[in-house]
Coordinates of C-alpha atoms and ligand atoms in Angstrom, one line a residue:
X1 CA 75.4 138.7 105.4
X2 CA 73.3 137.5 102.6
X3 CA 74.9 138.8 99.3
X4 CA 72.4 140.0 97.0
X5 CA 73.2 137.6 94.5
X6 CA 72.1 134.0 94.6
X7 CA 73.2 130.8 92.6
X8 CA 70.0 128.9 90.4
X9 CA 70.1 126.7 87.6
X10 CA 68.5 129.0 84.9
X11 CA 66.8 127.5 81.8
X12 CA 67.3 130.4 79.6
X13 CA 64.3 130.7 77.3
X14 CA 62.0 128.3 75.9
X15 CA 64.0 125.0 74.1
X16 CA 67.0 126.8 75.6
X17 CA 70.1 125.6 77.7
X18 CA 70.3 125.3 81.8
X19 CA 72.9 127.1 83.2
X20 CA 73.6 128.1 86.7
X21 CA 73.8 131.4 87.2
X22 CA 74.2 134.3 89.5
X23 CA 70.6 136.1 89.5
X24 CA 69.3 139.3 91.6
X25 CA 67.5 138.4 94.8
X26 CA 66.0 141.8 96.6
X27 CA 64.3 141.3 100.0
X28 CA 60.7 139.8 100.3
X29 CA 57.7 141.7 99.6
X30 CA 54.7 141.4 101.5
X31 CA 53.3 137.8 102.0
X32 CA 56.4 136.8 100.6
X33 CA 59.1 134.5 102.6
X34 CA 62.8 134.4 102.0
X35 CA 64.2 130.4 102.3
X36 CA 67.6 129.3 102.5
X37 CA 67.1 125.7 100.2
X38 CA 68.8 122.7 101.7
X39 CA 68.1 120.2 99.2
X40 CA 65.9 120.5 95.4
X41 CA 65.2 117.2 93.7
X42 CA 65.5 117.1 90.1
X43 CA 62.1 116.2 88.2
X44 CA 61.7 115.1 84.9
X45 CA 59.0 117.9 84.7
X46 CA 61.9 119.7 84.8
X47 CA 63.3 118.3 81.4
X48 CA 59.7 118.7 80.6
X49 CA 59.3 122.4 80.9
X50 CA 63.1 122.6 78.8
X51 CA 61.2 121.1 76.0
X52 CA 58.0 122.9 75.4
X53 CA 57.5 125.6 72.7
X54 CA 56.7 128.6 74.7
X55 CA 57.4 129.5 78.2
X56 CA 55.2 132.3 80.3
X57 CA 58.4 133.2 82.4
X58 CA 62.0 133.1 80.8
X59 CA 64.6 132.8 81.7
X60 CA 63.2 130.7 84.5
X61 CA 64.9 128.8 87.1
X62 CA 63.9 125.2 87.3
X63 CA 63.0 123.5 90.7
X64 CA 59.9 122.2 92.4
X65 CA 61.3 119.7 95.0
X66 CA 62.5 122.5 97.4
X67 CA 62.9 121.8 101.1
X68 CA 64.7 124.7 102.7
X69 CA 64.4 127.1 105.7
X70 CA 62.9 130.4 106.4
X71 CA 65.1 132.8 106.6
X72 CA 63.2 136.1 106.4
X73 CA 59.5 136.6 106.4
X74 CA 57.6 140.1 104.6
X75 CA 54.8 142.2 106.1
X76 CA 51.8 140.3 107.1
X77 CA 53.4 136.7 106.9
X78 CA 52.0 135.0 110.2
X79 CA 52.0 131.6 109.7
X80 CA 55.9 131.5 109.1
X81 CA 58.5 132.9 110.9
X82 CA 62.5 132.4 110.4
X83 CA 63.9 128.9 111.1
X84 CA 60.7 127.2 110.4
X85 CA 61.2 124.2 107.4
X86 CA 59.3 124.8 104.5
X87 CA 58.6 122.7 101.6
X88 CA 58.3 124.0 98.0
X89 CA 56.2 122.2 95.6
X90 CA 55.3 122.4 91.6
X91 CA 52.0 124.0 92.9
X92 CA 52.2 127.9 93.3
X93 CA 49.1 130.0 94.1
X94 CA 45.9 129.5 93.3
X95 CA 42.7 131.6 93.5
X96 CA 41.1 130.0 95.7
X97 CA 37.8 130.6 95.0
X98 CA 37.1 128.5 91.9
X99 CA 35.1 125.1 92.2
X100 CA 38.4 123.0 92.6
X101 CA 40.2 125.4 94.9
X102 CA 37.0 125.1 96.8
X103 CA 36.5 121.7 96.6
X104 CA 40.5 120.2 98.1
X105 CA 41.2 119.9 94.6
X106 CA 43.7 123.1 94.4
X107 CA 45.9 121.3 92.0
X108 CA 43.2 121.8 88.8
X109 CA 43.1 125.6 89.7
X110 CA 42.7 126.8 85.9
X111 CA 44.6 130.6 87.4
X112 CA 47.4 128.3 89.3
X113 CA 51.0 129.2 89.3
X114 CA 53.6 126.4 89.4
X115 CA 57.1 126.7 90.7
X116 CA 60.1 126.6 87.9
X117 CA 57.2 127.1 85.2
X118 CA 54.9 130.3 85.8
X119 CA 57.0 131.5 89.4
X120 CA 60.9 131.3 89.7
X121 CA 61.6 127.9 91.4
X122 CA 63.5 126.0 94.2
X123 CA 67.3 125.1 92.4
X124 CA 68.4 128.0 93.8
X125 CA 70.3 128.8 96.9
X126 CA 68.2 131.3 98.2
X127 CA 64.5 131.5 96.9
X128 CA 61.7 134.2 97.7
X129 CA 58.0 132.8 97.1
X130 CA 54.6 133.7 98.2
X131 CA 54.6 132.5 101.8
X132 CA 51.4 130.9 101.4
X133 CA 52.3 128.2 99.0
X134 CA 55.2 126.5 101.1
X135 CA 54.1 123.6 102.9
X136 CA 55.2 122.2 106.1
X137 CA 57.7 119.1 106.4
X138 CA 58.8 117.2 109.2
X139 CA 62.1 117.6 111.6
X140 CA 63.0 114.4 111.6
X141 CA 63.8 113.9 107.8
X142 CA 66.8 114.9 106.0
X143 CA 66.5 117.7 103.5
X144 CA 67.9 115.2 100.5
X145 CA 64.9 112.9 101.4
X146 CA 61.9 114.8 102.2
X147 CA 63.4 116.9 98.6
X148 CA 61.8 113.8 96.0
X149 CA 58.5 113.7 98.6
X150 CA 57.2 117.4 97.2
X151 CA 56.9 116.3 93.9
X152 CA 57.7 112.3 93.2
X153 CA 55.9 111.0 96.3
X154 CA 53.2 113.1 96.3
X155 CA 52.5 112.5 92.4
X156 CA 53.0 108.7 93.1
X157 CA 50.8 108.7 96.2
X158 CA 48.2 110.3 94.3
X159 CA 48.0 108.3 91.3
X160 CA 47.8 105.3 93.2
X161 CA 44.9 106.6 95.2
X162 CA 43.5 107.7 91.7
X163 CA 43.6 103.5 91.1
X164 CA 41.5 102.8 93.3
X165 CA 42.7 99.8 94.1
X166 CA 42.4 97.7 97.4
X167 CA 44.6 95.4 99.3
X168 CA 45.1 91.8 97.4
X169 CA 44.4 93.9 94.0
X170 CA 47.6 93.9 91.3
X171 CA 49.1 97.1 90.2
X172 CA 51.3 97.8 87.0
X173 CA 53.7 100.4 87.5
X174 CA 55.2 101.3 84.1
X175 CA 58.7 103.2 85.0
X176 CA 60.5 102.9 88.0
X177 CA 62.0 106.1 87.8
X178 CA 61.6 108.6 90.6
X179 CA 58.2 108.9 91.0
X180 CA 58.4 104.7 90.0
X181 CA 60.6 103.9 93.1
X182 CA 58.4 105.4 95.4
X183 CA 55.0 104.4 93.6
X184 CA 56.5 100.9 94.5
X185 CA 57.2 101.5 98.5
X186 CA 53.8 102.5 98.6
X187 CA 52.0 99.7 96.7
X188 CA 53.4 97.6 98.8
X189 CA 52.8 99.2 102.1
X190 CA 49.2 99.3 101.2
X191 CA 49.5 95.5 100.5
X192 CA 49.0 95.6 96.5
X193 CA 50.6 92.6 94.3
X194 CA 53.0 95.2 92.3
X195 CA 53.9 94.6 88.7
X196 CA 57.4 96.8 87.7
X197 CA 58.0 97.2 84.1
X198 CA 60.9 99.1 82.7
X199 CA 63.1 99.0 79.6
X200 CA 66.4 99.3 81.9
X201 CA 67.4 95.9 83.9
X202 CA 68.9 97.5 86.2
X203 CA 65.9 99.3 87.7
X204 CA 63.5 95.7 86.9
X205 CA 66.2 95.0 89.7
X206 CA 66.2 97.5 91.9
X207 CA 62.2 96.3 91.9
X208 CA 62.2 92.9 92.3
X209 CA 64.9 93.8 95.5
X210 CA 62.3 96.5 96.7
X211 CA 59.3 93.7 97.0
X212 CA 57.7 93.5 93.3
X213 CA 55.9 90.6 92.8
X214 CA 57.3 90.4 89.0
X215 CA 59.3 92.6 86.7
X216 CA 59.0 92.7 83.3
X217 CA 60.4 94.2 80.1
X218 CA 58.1 97.2 78.8
X219 CA 58.3 95.7 75.7
X220 CA 56.2 92.8 75.9
X221 CA 54.7 93.9 79.2
X222 CA 51.0 93.3 77.9
X223 CA 50.9 90.6 76.5
X224 CA 53.4 89.0 80.2
X225 CA 51.0 90.4 82.3
X226 CA 48.0 88.7 80.7
X227 CA 49.8 85.7 81.1
X228 CA 51.1 85.8 84.5
X229 CA 48.3 87.7 86.1
X230 CA 45.1 87.2 83.8
X231 CA 45.6 91.2 83.7
X232 CA 46.2 93.6 86.3
X233 CA 43.5 96.2 88.1
X234 CA 45.5 98.9 87.4
X235 CA 48.1 99.9 85.3
X236 CA 50.1 103.4 86.5
X237 CA 52.0 104.9 83.4
X238 CA 54.7 106.9 85.4
X239 CA 56.9 107.6 82.1
X240 CA 56.2 109.6 78.9
X241 CA 56.8 107.2 76.4
X242 CA 53.5 106.3 74.0
X243 CA 55.0 103.2 73.7
X244 CA 54.2 102.2 77.3
X245 CA 50.6 103.6 77.3
X246 CA 49.9 101.0 74.6
X247 CA 51.9 98.3 76.7
X248 CA 49.8 99.4 80.1
X249 CA 46.1 99.2 78.4
X250 CA 47.1 95.7 77.0
X251 CA 47.9 94.2 80.5
X252 CA 44.7 95.7 82.0
X253 CA 42.0 93.2 82.9
X254 CA 38.3 94.0 82.0
X255 CA 37.4 96.6 84.0
X256 CA 40.9 97.8 84.8
X257 CA 41.9 101.7 85.5
X258 CA 44.8 102.9 83.3
X259 CA 46.1 106.0 84.8
X260 CA 48.2 108.3 83.1
X261 CA 50.8 110.2 84.8
X262 CA 53.6 111.1 83.0
X263 CA 54.4 114.4 80.6
X264 CA 55.5 114.9 77.3
X265 CA 53.9 117.3 73.6
X266 CA 52.5 114.2 72.5
X267 CA 49.2 112.4 71.4
X268 CA 48.1 108.6 72.0
X269 CA 45.8 106.6 70.3
X270 CA 44.1 103.6 72.1
X271 CA 41.8 100.8 70.9
X272 CA 38.2 102.0 71.3
X273 CA 36.3 98.7 70.9
X274 CA 38.6 97.3 73.5
X275 CA 38.2 100.2 75.8
X276 CA 34.2 99.8 75.4
X277 CA 33.6 95.9 75.5
X278 CA 36.3 95.7 78.8
X279 CA 35.1 98.9 80.4
X280 CA 38.1 100.3 80.9
X281 CA 38.6 103.4 83.0
X282 CA 41.4 106.2 81.2
X283 CA 42.0 108.9 83.5
X284 CA 45.1 111.3 84.2
X285 CA 46.3 111.9 87.5
X286 CA 48.1 115.7 88.5
X287 CA 49.8 116.0 91.9
X288 CA 47.6 114.6 95.2
X289 CA 45.7 116.5 97.5
X290 CA 47.2 118.3 100.3
X291 CA 46.4 115.8 102.7
X292 CA 47.9 113.3 100.1
X293 CA 51.4 115.1 100.7
X294 CA 50.6 115.1 104.2
X295 CA 50.6 111.4 104.7
X296 CA 53.5 111.0 102.0
X297 CA 55.3 112.9 104.8
X298 CA 54.1 111.0 107.7
X299 CA 54.9 107.7 105.9
X300 CA 58.3 109.0 105.9
X301 CA 59.0 110.7 108.9
X302 CA 57.9 107.0 110.3
X303 CA 60.4 105.6 108.3
X304 CA 58.2 103.8 106.0
X305 CA 59.0 105.6 103.1
X306 CA 62.7 105.3 101.6
X307 CA 63.5 107.7 98.7
X308 CA 67.1 106.2 96.8
X309 CA 68.4 109.2 96.2
X310 CA 71.8 110.8 94.8
X311 CA 73.2 114.0 96.0
X312 CA 74.6 116.4 93.8
X313 CA 75.7 120.4 93.9
X314 CA 74.0 122.7 91.9
X315 CA 76.7 123.1 89.7
X316 CA 76.3 119.6 87.9
X317 CA 72.3 120.2 87.6
X318 CA 72.5 120.7 83.3
X319 CA 74.7 117.3 83.8
X320 CA 72.2 116.1 86.0
X321 CA 69.2 116.8 83.8
X322 CA 70.8 115.3 80.4
X323 CA 71.3 112.3 82.4
X324 CA 67.5 112.0 83.4
X325 CA 66.7 112.6 80.1
X326 CA 68.6 109.7 78.7
X327 CA 66.7 107.5 81.8
X328 CA 70.6 107.2 83.3
X329 CA 69.4 108.0 86.8
X330 CA 69.0 105.0 89.8
X331 CA 66.1 107.1 91.7
X332 CA 66.2 110.9 92.6
X333 CA 69.0 113.0 92.0
X334 CA 68.6 116.0 94.7
X335 CA 71.1 119.3 94.7
X336 CA 72.2 120.0 97.9
X337 CA 73.8 122.9 99.4
Ligands
ZN1 ZN1 57.9 116.8 89.1
ZN2 ZN1 41.0 128.1 92.2

């Protein structure tokens, strides 16, 4: 018998602290599902949410890389049954009617809700969520390996697609953390030439082992990639660093694409003359399409993608967040139950 409470990693208030607490959890209402979580990744966006000046929901349970099994469904839920495996991503409910929702770009719906931000997230033993927000997860993937695909994998895949590069072209990946190490594997699967960029030597070492053609230090990456490649076709900035954006811009060849992914509350400046005269495309990339997510799960299910994970207990979440903030984690930290 389930208790009336669940242990959750909770952000107390805007810019507040994260602690593990016992939260009351009732029964799933109409359209909702009760899920027993098996694993949930810890994402840099959890750190980002904790830095915001205002929160739409506080206290809020963090987490948006959740894998679990349905325990119970509320009235009117026909697509899911107890025992089904389900994933929770950052994307919650959407309006279903706007121009973005009706063209497969639900992630840009202005009325979207988000797990671990406007909705309680997946860093919890049990969660009650709108069933329509859940995604199917292949049975043959261990939960801890499936979890990072819900945000890091999905986001990396979407960003690579937005970069619009073809086999044989070059891509520079700035930041080899949770997103970057998966983007590297995906880029290799697409036969792209990969330049890996980070400020941490151990991450550059990992990148070389994972098939990066070149692994260079972030501080001088722009100049190095101009020298070695004559500039790259695309640069993905997967880390929330203004310095990385600057170096990524400098690393591009003419008509190159700069794809911004990492989030921080900050501004960035780019050289206008070079943007214009070199015909540079600058774009943001957020998550990916539903099809992208299905493809990411398929690649992992087929053994072609292998997230590097370290597993932790829920009580370690505050410490894991601190280490993530300091850039000390390799691959993805995943909380397991
Ligand atoms: Zn995330
Ligand atoms: Zn919409």
